[in-house]
Coordinates of C-alpha atoms in Angstrom, one line a residue:
M8 CA 0.2 -0.1 0.2
I9 CA 1.5 3.4 -0.9
T10 CA 0.7 6.1 1.6
E11 CA 1.4 9.6 0.9
K12 CA 4.1 11.3 3.2
K13 CA 3.0 14.8 4.9
S14 CA 4.9 17.2 6.4
L15 CA 5.3 17.6 10.3
F16 CA 4.0 21.2 9.6
A17 CA 1.0 20.6 7.0
P18 CA -1.5 21.4 9.5
L19 CA -0.2 25.0 9.5
A20 CA -1.2 25.6 6.3
A21 CA -4.6 26.1 7.4
L22 CA -3.6 28.8 9.1
K23 CA -3.9 31.1 5.9
F24 CA -7.5 31.4 5.7
L25 CA -7.6 32.7 9.2
F26 CA -7.7 36.2 7.8
R27 CA -9.8 35.7 5.2
K28 CA -13.5 36.1 4.7
P29 CA -15.6 33.0 5.3
H30 CA -18.1 32.1 2.4
T31 CA -20.9 30.7 5.1
L32 CA -22.9 33.2 6.0
R33 CA -25.6 33.5 9.4
F34 CA -28.5 33.7 7.8
P35 CA -30.9 36.2 7.8
F36 CA -28.0 38.4 10.1
E37 CA -25.3 39.1 7.3
P38 CA -26.3 40.4 4.4
K39 CA -25.3 38.6 0.8
E40 CA -24.7 40.0 -2.3
P41 CA -26.3 38.7 -5.5
A42 CA -24.9 38.7 -8.6
P43 CA -24.9 41.8 -10.8
R44 CA -26.3 39.5 -13.8
Y45 CA -29.3 39.0 -11.2
R46 CA -32.6 40.4 -11.9
G47 CA -34.5 39.6 -8.8
L48 CA -37.8 38.4 -7.9
H49 CA -41.4 39.9 -8.7
L50 CA -42.8 43.1 -6.6
N51 CA -46.1 44.2 -6.9
D52 CA -47.7 47.1 -5.8
R53 CA -50.9 46.7 -4.8
E54 CA -52.7 49.4 -4.9
A55 CA -51.6 50.8 -8.5
C56 CA -52.1 47.3 -10.2
T57 CA -55.2 47.4 -11.8
G58 CA -55.5 43.5 -12.5
C59 CA -55.3 44.4 -16.4
G60 CA -54.0 40.6 -16.9
N61 CA -50.9 42.3 -19.8
C62 CA -48.3 40.5 -17.8
A63 CA -50.2 37.0 -18.4
D64 CA -51.2 37.3 -21.5
I65 CA -47.3 38.5 -22.6
C66 CA -45.7 35.6 -20.7
P67 CA -44.1 33.5 -23.1
N68 CA -43.7 30.6 -20.2
Q69 CA -47.6 31.2 -19.6
A70 CA -45.8 31.8 -15.4
I71 CA -48.0 34.3 -14.4
T72 CA -52.4 33.8 -13.3
M73 CA -54.5 36.2 -12.5
V74 CA -56.0 35.4 -9.0
K75 CA -58.8 36.5 -7.2
I76 CA -57.8 38.7 -4.4
P77 CA -60.4 38.4 -1.9
E78 CA -59.6 42.1 0.1
I79 CA -59.7 43.5 -2.9
Q80 CA -63.2 44.5 -4.2
A81 CA -63.9 44.6 -8.3
R82 CA -64.8 48.3 -9.8
P83 CA -64.3 50.0 -12.9
G84 CA -60.9 50.4 -13.6
D85 CA -59.6 47.5 -11.2
T86 CA -60.7 44.1 -11.5
G87 CA -59.6 43.0 -8.2
E88 CA -57.1 40.1 -9.6
R89 CA -53.0 40.1 -9.1
P90 CA -50.8 38.1 -10.9
Q91 CA -49.3 34.8 -9.2
I92 CA -46.2 33.8 -10.5
D93 CA -44.6 30.2 -11.4
Y94 CA -41.0 30.0 -11.0
G95 CA -40.7 26.8 -12.1
R96 CA -42.0 27.9 -15.4
C97 CA -40.7 31.6 -15.3
C98 CA -37.6 32.9 -17.4
F99 CA -37.1 36.4 -15.3
C100 CA -37.6 37.8 -19.5
G101 CA -38.9 41.2 -17.6
L102 CA -41.4 41.0 -20.1
C103 CA -44.1 41.5 -17.6
V104 CA -42.5 44.4 -16.3
D105 CA -41.8 46.3 -19.9
I106 CA -45.4 46.0 -20.7
C107 CA -47.5 46.4 -17.5
P108 CA -49.7 49.6 -18.0
P109 CA -49.6 51.1 -14.5
G110 CA -46.2 50.0 -13.7
S111 CA -46.9 48.5 -10.5
L112 CA -44.8 45.3 -11.6
S113 CA -41.3 44.9 -11.2
L114 CA -38.1 42.7 -9.8
S115 CA -36.0 43.2 -7.1
R116 CA -32.9 41.6 -5.6
D117 CA -34.0 41.5 -2.3
Y118 CA -35.9 38.3 -2.3
Y119 CA -34.4 35.1 -1.6
H120 CA -35.8 31.9 -1.6
I121 CA -36.2 30.7 2.0
D122 CA -39.1 29.0 2.4
R123 CA -38.7 25.0 4.4
T124 CA -40.6 22.8 1.4
T125 CA -39.2 22.7 -1.8
D126 CA -42.0 22.7 -4.0
S127 CA -42.9 26.3 -3.2
F128 CA -42.4 28.0 -6.0
V129 CA -45.7 29.3 -7.3
Y130 CA -45.6 33.1 -5.7
L131 CA -48.3 36.0 -5.4
A132 CA -46.1 39.0 -5.8
K133 CA -46.8 41.7 -3.0
D134 CA -44.2 45.0 -1.7
E135 CA -44.5 43.9 1.8
R136 CA -43.2 46.5 2.7
S137 CA -46.6 47.6 3.1
D138 CA -47.2 45.4 5.0
P139 CA -44.2 44.5 7.5
D140 CA -46.6 42.9 10.2
T141 CA -46.5 40.0 8.4
F142 CA -42.8 39.1 8.7
L143 CA -42.2 39.7 12.4
A144 CA -41.0 35.6 12.7
D145 CA -39.4 32.7 10.6
S146 CA -42.9 31.1 11.1
D147 CA -44.8 34.2 8.8
Y148 CA -41.9 33.0 5.9
S149 CA -44.7 30.5 3.6
I150 CA -43.2 31.4 0.2
L151 CA -40.7 33.7 -1.5
K152 CA -40.3 36.9 0.2
A153 CA -37.6 38.8 1.8
S154 CA -35.9 39.5 4.9
L155 CA -36.6 42.9 6.3
S156 CA -32.5 42.7 7.7
H157 CA -31.7 42.4 4.1
R158 CA -33.2 45.5 3.0
K159 CA -31.0 48.0 1.8
R160 CA -32.6 51.9 0.1
D161 CA -31.7 50.8 -3.3
N162 CA -32.0 46.8 -4.3
Q163 CA -34.1 47.1 -7.8
G164 CA -33.7 44.5 -9.8
F165 CA -35.1 45.2 -12.9
A166 CA -37.8 47.6 -13.2
P167 CA -40.2 49.6 -15.9
D168 CA -38.9 52.5 -17.3
I169 CA -41.8 54.3 -19.5
D170 CA -38.9 55.4 -21.8
Y171 CA -38.3 51.6 -23.0
C172 CA -41.9 50.0 -22.5
L173 CA -43.8 48.1 -24.9
V174 CA -46.8 50.4 -25.0
E175 CA -47.3 53.8 -26.7
F176 CA -48.1 56.1 -23.3
D177 CA -49.3 59.3 -26.0
R178 CA -52.0 59.4 -27.7
T179 CA -53.0 60.1 -30.9
P180 CA -53.0 64.2 -31.6
M181 CA -56.3 64.6 -32.6
T182 CA -56.7 67.8 -35.4
T183 CA -59.5 70.8 -34.0
L184 CA -60.0 74.1 -35.0
P185 CA -58.5 76.6 -34.0
P186 CA -60.1 78.9 -30.7
E187 CA -59.5 82.2 -33.0
Q188 CA -61.2 80.0 -36.1
R189 CA -63.7 77.8 -34.3
K190 CA -65.5 80.6 -31.8
T191 CA -67.1 82.5 -34.7
A192 CA -69.5 80.0 -36.2
F193 CA -70.8 76.8 -35.3
T194 CA -68.5 74.4 -37.6
E195 CA -68.0 71.5 -35.8
I196 CA -64.6 71.6 -33.9
V197 CA -63.3 68.2 -34.0
R198 CA -62.0 67.3 -37.5
G199 CA -62.2 63.6 -37.0
F200 CA -59.1 60.4 -37.3
T201 CA -57.6 59.6 -40.9
E202 CA -57.1 56.5 -41.2
Q203 CA -53.6 56.2 -40.9
Q204 CA -54.8 58.1 -37.2
A205 CA -57.0 55.6 -36.3
H206 CA -54.7 52.9 -36.6
R207 CA -52.4 54.7 -34.8
E208 CA -54.3 55.1 -32.3
A209 CA -56.3 51.3 -32.3
S210 CA -52.7 50.1 -32.1
R211 CA -51.8 51.3 -28.8
C212 CA -55.3 48.8 -27.0
L213 CA -53.7 46.4 -24.9
E214 CA -57.1 44.6 -25.3
C215 CA -57.5 44.1 -21.1
S216 CA -61.2 45.2 -20.8
L217 CA -60.9 47.2 -18.2
C218 CA -62.9 50.1 -20.0
E219 CA -65.6 47.6 -20.6
A220 CA -66.5 47.3 -17.3
A221 CA -67.1 51.5 -17.3
C222 CA -68.9 51.1 -20.2
P223 CA -72.7 52.2 -19.0
A224 CA -74.2 50.6 -22.5
G225 CA -71.4 47.5 -21.5
M226 CA -70.2 47.7 -25.1
D227 CA -67.6 45.4 -26.6
I228 CA -65.0 48.0 -26.6
R229 CA -61.7 45.9 -27.5
E230 CA -63.8 43.9 -29.9
Y231 CA -64.1 47.0 -32.3
V232 CA -61.1 48.8 -31.6
L233 CA -59.3 45.2 -32.7
A234 CA -61.3 45.6 -36.2
I235 CA -60.5 48.9 -36.5
W236 CA -56.7 48.1 -36.4
R237 CA -57.1 45.4 -39.1
G238 CA -58.9 48.1 -40.8
N239 CA -62.1 45.6 -41.0
Y240 CA -64.7 48.6 -40.0
E241 CA -67.5 47.0 -41.2
E242 CA -67.0 44.0 -38.6
A243 CA -66.3 47.3 -36.1
L244 CA -70.0 48.4 -36.8
R245 CA -71.4 45.7 -36.1
V246 CA -69.7 45.0 -32.9
I247 CA -70.7 48.3 -32.3
Y248 CA -74.6 47.8 -33.1
R249 CA -74.9 45.2 -30.8
T250 CA -75.1 47.3 -27.7
N251 CA -75.2 51.1 -29.4
P252 CA -77.2 52.2 -32.6
L253 CA -76.5 55.4 -32.0
P254 CA -72.4 55.3 -33.3
S255 CA -72.4 59.2 -34.8
V256 CA -73.9 60.6 -31.7
C257 CA -71.8 58.8 -28.9
G258 CA -68.3 58.6 -30.6
R259 CA -68.7 63.0 -30.7
V260 CA -70.7 63.6 -27.5
C261 CA -70.1 60.7 -25.3
T262 CA -69.1 61.1 -21.5
H263 CA -66.3 58.4 -22.8
K264 CA -66.0 57.2 -19.2
C265 CA -64.6 54.1 -20.7
E266 CA -61.6 56.3 -21.0
E267 CA -61.2 56.9 -17.6
T268 CA -60.5 53.3 -16.4
C269 CA -58.1 52.8 -19.6
G270 CA -54.7 50.8 -18.4
L271 CA -52.7 53.6 -20.4
G272 CA -54.3 56.1 -18.4
K273 CA -52.5 55.7 -15.2
R274 CA -48.8 56.6 -16.5
G275 CA -49.8 58.2 -20.0
E276 CA -53.0 58.7 -21.8
P277 CA -56.0 57.0 -22.5
V278 CA -56.8 55.2 -25.8
A279 CA -59.5 57.5 -27.5
V280 CA -62.2 54.8 -27.7
R281 CA -64.5 57.9 -28.5
W282 CA -62.8 59.0 -31.0
L283 CA -62.1 55.6 -32.6
K284 CA -66.3 54.6 -32.4
R285 CA -66.6 58.0 -34.7
F286 CA -64.3 56.9 -37.0
A287 CA -65.9 53.7 -37.5
A288 CA -69.4 55.1 -38.5
D289 CA -68.1 57.7 -40.6
Q290 CA -66.4 55.4 -42.7
V291 CA -69.2 53.4 -43.8
P292 CA -71.7 55.1 -45.6
L293 CA -75.7 54.9 -44.4
E294 CA -76.7 53.3 -47.8
D295 CA -74.8 50.0 -46.8
Y296 CA -75.7 50.1 -43.0
K297 CA -78.4 47.4 -43.5
R298 CA -76.1 45.1 -45.6
V299 CA -73.5 45.2 -42.9
L300 CA -76.3 44.8 -39.9
G301 CA -78.0 42.3 -41.8
T302 CA -81.0 44.1 -41.6
E303 CA -82.2 44.2 -44.9
R304 CA -84.6 41.7 -44.1
I305 CA -86.5 41.8 -41.0
E306 CA -89.6 38.8 -40.1
P307 CA -91.9 40.2 -38.5
V308 CA -93.8 39.6 -35.2
N309 CA -96.8 40.4 -33.5
G310 CA -96.6 43.2 -31.3
K311 CA -97.0 46.9 -31.4
V312 CA -95.1 49.8 -29.1
A313 CA -95.5 53.2 -28.4
I314 CA -92.5 54.8 -27.3
V315 CA -93.3 58.3 -25.8
G316 CA -89.8 60.9 -26.7
A317 CA -87.3 60.8 -29.4
G318 CA -84.6 60.7 -27.4
P319 CA -81.5 58.8 -26.9
A320 CA -83.8 56.4 -25.1
G321 CA -86.4 56.1 -26.9
L322 CA -84.7 56.1 -30.3
S323 CA -82.2 53.4 -28.9
A324 CA -85.5 51.2 -27.3
A325 CA -87.0 51.6 -31.0
H326 CA -84.2 50.3 -32.3
F327 CA -83.6 47.3 -31.0
L328 CA -87.2 45.9 -30.8
A329 CA -87.7 47.0 -34.4
T330 CA -84.4 44.4 -35.2
K331 CA -86.9 42.0 -32.6
G332 CA -89.5 42.7 -35.6
Y333 CA -92.2 44.8 -33.8
R334 CA -93.8 47.3 -35.2
V335 CA -92.7 50.5 -33.3
T336 CA -93.8 54.1 -33.2
I337 CA -92.5 57.0 -31.7
F338 CA -94.4 60.6 -30.5
E339 CA -92.2 63.7 -30.7
A340 CA -93.3 67.1 -29.1
L341 CA -90.6 68.8 -30.9
P342 CA -90.3 69.5 -34.6
Q343 CA -87.4 66.8 -35.2
P344 CA -86.1 63.7 -33.1
G345 CA -83.9 63.4 -31.4
G346 CA -84.3 64.9 -27.8
V347 CA -81.8 66.8 -25.8
V348 CA -78.8 65.5 -28.8
R349 CA -80.5 67.8 -30.9
Y350 CA -82.1 70.8 -29.2
G351 CA -79.6 70.9 -25.9
I352 CA -76.1 69.8 -28.0
P353 CA -74.9 72.4 -30.2
E354 CA -73.8 71.6 -33.3
Y355 CA -70.1 72.6 -33.4
R356 CA -70.6 69.5 -30.9
L357 CA -72.7 67.6 -32.6
P358 CA -73.5 68.2 -36.3
Y359 CA -76.8 67.4 -37.4
D360 CA -76.0 65.2 -40.4
A361 CA -74.2 63.1 -37.8
L362 CA -77.1 63.1 -35.3
D363 CA -79.3 61.9 -38.5
K364 CA -77.8 59.6 -40.2
D365 CA -78.3 57.5 -36.6
I366 CA -81.9 58.6 -36.8
D367 CA -82.4 58.0 -40.4
Y368 CA -81.0 53.8 -40.0
I369 CA -83.9 53.8 -37.4
R370 CA -86.4 54.9 -39.5
S371 CA -85.5 52.6 -42.3
L372 CA -86.4 49.6 -40.2
G373 CA -89.9 50.4 -40.2
V374 CA -89.7 52.7 -37.1
Q375 CA -92.5 55.5 -37.3
I376 CA -91.4 59.2 -35.7
R377 CA -94.5 61.3 -35.3
C378 CA -93.1 64.6 -34.6
N379 CA -95.0 67.8 -33.5
T380 CA -97.4 65.1 -31.3
R381 CA -97.1 65.6 -27.7
V382 CA -98.2 62.6 -25.7
G383 CA -100.8 64.7 -23.2
E384 CA -102.3 67.1 -25.3
H385 CA -102.8 65.5 -29.3
I386 CA -102.9 61.7 -27.3
T387 CA -103.2 60.1 -24.3
L388 CA -100.8 57.7 -22.5
Q389 CA -104.1 55.6 -21.8
K390 CA -105.5 56.1 -25.6
L391 CA -102.0 54.2 -26.6
H392 CA -102.4 51.5 -23.8
E393 CA -105.7 50.8 -25.3
Q394 CA -104.4 50.9 -29.2
L395 CA -100.4 49.1 -28.2
D396 CA -99.1 46.6 -26.1
A397 CA -96.2 48.3 -24.5
V398 CA -95.5 51.9 -24.2
F399 CA -92.0 53.3 -23.0
I400 CA -91.8 56.6 -21.4
A401 CA -88.1 58.6 -22.2
T402 CA -89.1 61.9 -22.2
G403 CA -85.9 63.1 -20.5
L404 CA -85.5 66.5 -18.4
H405 CA -86.7 69.6 -19.9
V406 CA -88.0 71.5 -17.2
G407 CA -85.5 74.1 -16.3
R408 CA -85.0 74.6 -12.4
S409 CA -84.2 78.9 -11.5
T410 CA -82.0 79.5 -8.8
K411 CA -84.8 81.7 -7.6
V412 CA -82.3 84.9 -6.4
E413 CA -83.8 88.2 -6.4
G414 CA -84.0 89.5 -10.0
T415 CA -84.5 86.4 -11.7
D416 CA -87.9 87.5 -13.8
H417 CA -86.3 89.9 -15.9
E418 CA -86.8 89.1 -19.7
H419 CA -83.5 88.8 -20.0
V420 CA -82.8 85.8 -17.4
V421 CA -83.0 83.0 -19.1
Q422 CA -83.0 78.8 -19.0
A423 CA -80.6 76.9 -20.6
L424 CA -82.8 74.4 -22.6
P425 CA -85.3 77.1 -24.0
L426 CA -82.0 79.0 -25.1
L427 CA -80.3 76.3 -26.8
R428 CA -83.7 75.0 -28.5
D429 CA -83.8 78.6 -30.0
I430 CA -80.7 78.8 -31.0
T431 CA -81.0 74.9 -32.9
E432 CA -83.7 75.8 -34.8
G433 CA -82.9 79.4 -36.2
R434 CA -84.4 81.4 -33.6
E435 CA -83.8 85.6 -32.8
V436 CA -82.3 85.3 -29.6
F437 CA -81.6 88.5 -27.5
V438 CA -77.6 88.7 -27.1
G439 CA -76.2 90.9 -24.4
E440 CA -73.3 92.4 -24.8
G441 CA -71.7 90.5 -21.3
V442 CA -73.2 87.1 -20.7
I443 CA -73.4 85.6 -17.5
V444 CA -73.8 81.8 -17.2
I445 CA -74.5 80.1 -14.0
G446 CA -74.1 77.0 -13.6
G447 CA -71.0 74.6 -13.9
G448 CA -71.9 71.8 -15.9
D449 CA -71.7 70.8 -19.9
V450 CA -75.1 72.5 -20.5
A451 CA -73.6 75.6 -18.7
M452 CA -70.9 75.1 -21.2
D453 CA -72.4 74.6 -23.7
C454 CA -74.7 78.3 -23.4
A455 CA -71.3 80.4 -22.7
R456 CA -69.6 78.7 -25.7
S457 CA -73.0 79.2 -28.0
M458 CA -73.3 82.8 -26.3
A459 CA -69.6 83.6 -27.6
R460 CA -70.3 82.8 -31.0
L461 CA -73.5 85.1 -31.4
Q462 CA -71.7 87.9 -29.8
M463 CA -68.7 87.4 -31.8
R464 CA -71.5 87.5 -34.6
R465 CA -72.7 91.0 -33.2
F466 CA -70.5 92.3 -31.3
G467 CA -66.7 91.1 -32.9
R468 CA -65.7 90.0 -29.3
V469 CA -66.3 87.8 -27.1
R470 CA -67.6 89.0 -23.1
V471 CA -69.0 85.6 -21.3
T472 CA -68.9 85.0 -17.7
A473 CA -69.6 81.5 -16.5
T474 CA -70.2 80.8 -12.8
C475 CA -70.7 78.0 -10.3
L476 CA -71.0 76.5 -6.4
E477 CA -68.4 74.2 -7.4
S478 CA -64.6 74.6 -7.2
E479 CA -62.8 73.6 -10.8
D480 CA -61.8 70.4 -9.4
I481 CA -65.1 69.3 -8.7
M482 CA -66.7 70.9 -11.3
P483 CA -69.1 68.3 -13.2
A484 CA -68.7 69.8 -16.8
S485 CA -65.8 67.8 -18.8
R486 CA -62.3 69.0 -18.6
D487 CA -62.9 69.4 -22.3
E488 CA -65.1 71.6 -22.4
I489 CA -63.7 74.0 -19.6
D490 CA -60.6 74.1 -21.2
E491 CA -62.2 75.0 -24.6
A492 CA -64.4 77.5 -23.4
R493 CA -61.3 79.3 -21.9
Q494 CA -59.7 78.9 -25.1
E495 CA -62.7 81.0 -26.3
G496 CA -62.2 83.6 -24.3
I497 CA -64.9 82.7 -21.8
T498 CA -64.2 83.7 -18.1
I499 CA -64.9 80.9 -15.6
I500 CA -65.2 82.2 -12.0
P501 CA -65.5 78.8 -9.6
A502 CA -67.2 78.3 -5.9
R503 CA -69.5 81.2 -6.4
G504 CA -72.7 81.3 -5.1
P505 CA -75.3 83.7 -6.7
D506 CA -77.0 86.2 -4.5
R507 CA -78.5 88.4 -6.2
I508 CA -79.4 89.9 -9.5
E509 CA -79.4 93.7 -9.7
I510 CA -81.4 96.2 -11.6
D511 CA -81.2 99.5 -12.8
E512 CA -84.5 101.5 -14.6
G513 CA -85.7 98.2 -15.6
E514 CA -81.7 97.3 -17.4
I515 CA -79.6 94.3 -16.0
K516 CA -76.5 95.2 -14.4
G517 CA -74.8 92.5 -13.0
L518 CA -74.5 89.2 -10.9
H519 CA -74.0 89.7 -6.8
T520 CA -72.3 86.8 -6.0
V521 CA -70.9 85.3 -2.4
E522 CA -67.9 83.0 -1.8
C523 CA -69.3 78.8 -1.5
V524 CA -67.4 76.9 1.2
S525 CA -68.8 73.8 0.1
V526 CA -71.6 72.3 -1.8
F527 CA -72.4 69.2 0.0
D528 CA -72.5 68.5 3.3
E529 CA -71.0 65.7 5.2
A530 CA -73.8 62.8 4.4
G531 CA -73.0 63.8 0.6
K532 CA -76.3 66.0 0.2
F533 CA -76.5 69.2 -2.4
N534 CA -76.6 71.6 0.8
P535 CA -74.0 74.5 -0.3
T536 CA -72.9 77.0 2.7
F537 CA -71.2 80.4 2.0
N538 CA -69.3 82.8 3.0
R539 CA -71.2 86.6 2.8
E540 CA -68.7 88.6 3.9
D541 CA -66.8 87.9 0.4
A542 CA -68.6 88.9 -1.9
S543 CA -68.4 90.2 -5.7
F544 CA -70.0 91.7 -8.8
I545 CA -69.7 90.3 -12.4
E546 CA -71.2 92.9 -13.9
G547 CA -73.4 92.0 -17.5
D548 CA -76.7 92.3 -19.1
M549 CA -77.9 89.2 -19.4
V550 CA -78.5 86.3 -16.9
V551 CA -78.8 82.3 -18.5
E552 CA -79.6 80.1 -15.6
A553 CA -77.8 76.3 -15.9
I554 CA -78.6 74.6 -12.9
G555 CA -79.8 71.4 -13.6
Q556 CA -83.2 70.3 -15.7
G557 CA -86.6 68.4 -13.6
M558 CA -88.9 66.3 -15.1
D559 CA -92.1 66.6 -16.8
T560 CA -95.1 64.6 -16.1
S561 CA -97.6 66.2 -16.5
Y562 CA -99.0 64.3 -19.6
I563 CA -98.8 61.2 -16.7
P564 CA -103.0 60.9 -15.9
Q565 CA -102.8 61.3 -11.9
D566 CA -104.8 58.1 -11.7
L567 CA -102.0 56.2 -13.6
A568 CA -99.2 58.4 -11.6
D569 CA -100.8 57.1 -8.4
R570 CA -99.9 52.9 -9.6
L571 CA -96.6 54.1 -10.4
D572 CA -93.8 53.7 -7.1
Y573 CA -91.0 56.2 -7.2
E574 CA -87.2 56.6 -5.8
G575 CA -86.7 60.0 -4.8
R576 CA -87.5 62.0 -8.2
R577 CA -87.9 59.2 -10.1
I578 CA -90.0 56.4 -11.3
K579 CA -89.0 53.3 -10.0
V580 CA -88.4 50.0 -12.4
N581 CA -86.7 47.3 -12.5
D582 CA -83.7 46.2 -14.1
R583 CA -85.5 45.5 -17.3
F584 CA -86.8 49.5 -16.8
Q585 CA -90.8 48.0 -16.3
S586 CA -92.7 50.0 -13.8
S587 CA -95.4 49.2 -11.5
V588 CA -97.9 49.2 -13.7
P589 CA -96.7 45.8 -16.3
W590 CA -97.4 47.8 -19.6
L591 CA -95.7 50.7 -19.0
F592 CA -91.3 51.1 -19.2
V593 CA -89.5 53.8 -18.1
G594 CA -85.9 54.8 -18.7
G595 CA -83.6 57.5 -19.6
D596 CA -83.3 60.9 -17.5
M597 CA -86.8 59.6 -16.0
A598 CA -85.4 56.7 -14.6
Q599 CA -81.5 56.7 -14.4
G600 CA -78.4 59.6 -15.0
P601 CA -78.8 62.2 -17.3
D602 CA -75.8 61.2 -20.0
V603 CA -76.4 59.8 -23.6
V604 CA -74.5 57.0 -22.7
T605 CA -77.0 55.6 -20.0
A606 CA -79.9 56.4 -21.7
V607 CA -79.1 54.1 -24.8
Y608 CA -78.3 51.7 -22.3
N609 CA -81.6 52.1 -20.8
G610 CA -83.3 52.0 -23.8
H611 CA -81.8 48.8 -24.9
Q612 CA -82.8 47.0 -21.8
A613 CA -86.4 48.5 -21.6
A614 CA -86.1 46.8 -25.4
E615 CA -85.1 43.0 -23.5
G616 CA -88.1 43.5 -21.2
I617 CA -91.0 44.5 -23.5
D618 CA -89.7 41.9 -25.9
A619 CA -89.8 39.4 -22.6
F620 CA -93.6 41.2 -21.0
L621 CA -94.7 40.8 -24.5
K622 CA -93.8 37.3 -24.5
G623 CA -95.3 36.6 -21.4
E624 CA -92.0 36.1 -20.3
Q625 CA -91.0 37.6 -16.5
S626 CA -89.4 41.1 -17.4

């Protein structure tokens, strides 16, 4: 046997390691430096995360699953889900970080796999800095988490960088008329996308569908945006018409709540959903609608329906009932159909030819619209009930509300909707040299901007002031309306309450106002409070009251009104907009919120309810 001879002093060789840094670490008390190439494990800011699922969609290894988090409530703009990472599949490519619209997902080098089981590689990413109590003892470590003793001030592994993201945060610019040109006429301001612009804007959509949960009409937004991106505009129109028969209208004046929840809006600008809807409707000529939408022949069914009011809700209900084969007649008190979208929205926002395109298609389905026919005067509701099988009333809010301050009985103090109606019909209206508009909503802005145009025609200059109770950050008018009004020379004075209108020798001299301290009380009810020590005066010779409207129910006979149930001032209906009187359905502003797209939804659901009622089903 051969044995190796060793020196007597060989053991002393180990002394060379005496002053070297040991490789063994006393975890978790001593920090361990990760390799420079180590990207780290996933970290997610749950407050910023919207649960859109784009990280899961882009993952090449299907390593990410969106899971419901019980403590996170789903709401418009947040699905309530969060990403769960399977590190048996993850390759740490970082695509999930690059695609994350809100920038909530990152990789942190603070993470270590310290679980005591060998199969704990599925991890629900979370930033435990917002929940430090979870990490008090070793027993709290259940999966992949970070030891607080290893925390560093800056130990990011791979973080989102807006300059290198895989998404386009900048919206395609929309061409509009310049302020100096647009305030001289009622020409449409927004020019619409070109085909190239629409394709580029549609390409920004990540198809996460967050927007769809916020749409009052429940539109299939990602489907029609995808169809536009593919250049299939007829398919886009078909998708739109599933839920919205007023695309030319809503493509111009929709409140676009969907855009407020778009994931891209967290760090950039949301997809221009409203303008894309308009683009799709503009690409298909009216004469092709019936072919594209498959309504060249509709099988008739046994049933006749009356609709009172040719506004958005009534037109929507008429469309969906007609496509089911019912005979539909709309009774409209005004000379032309459209309701508030014709007589309450100026032509520079909604041109009449765009509105008429939507209405003419509905007429082509066999819907009869009897204008200048006021229910309650020319025909009664009871007579409609006797002659037809169901009635849908959607007459909107047309009765103006007054501030009732001293001086409102002057002839040059006018209500908003009658003023806008007179302008629409081309009637001669009084144009003050100094116009004061009371109100902070879109209707108030419409009045102010319309009067500015009339002043330009008559005086060659603008002197319009809009004042409202609300501070600017809570004004109900859309941001676009406020900004464009200012661009056109209109002065906006927020947080002021009207006190009295000064009149001298029969002439209006102006409006006295006081500071509005708060609009709502602690319970959220409208209950403004004022500081009368802070008073100011606005000069002017004409006042427009635009503080809201109420509904006119004078055409509903008392015996029928007594059988209806009410919720506050509105008529109570079920989810299919059927009232407590089975044959009577109610929608639009009379039952729900005051905007066009909500009215479209009301009409759609009412049509479904009427269909079920006439078939003897539970509506």
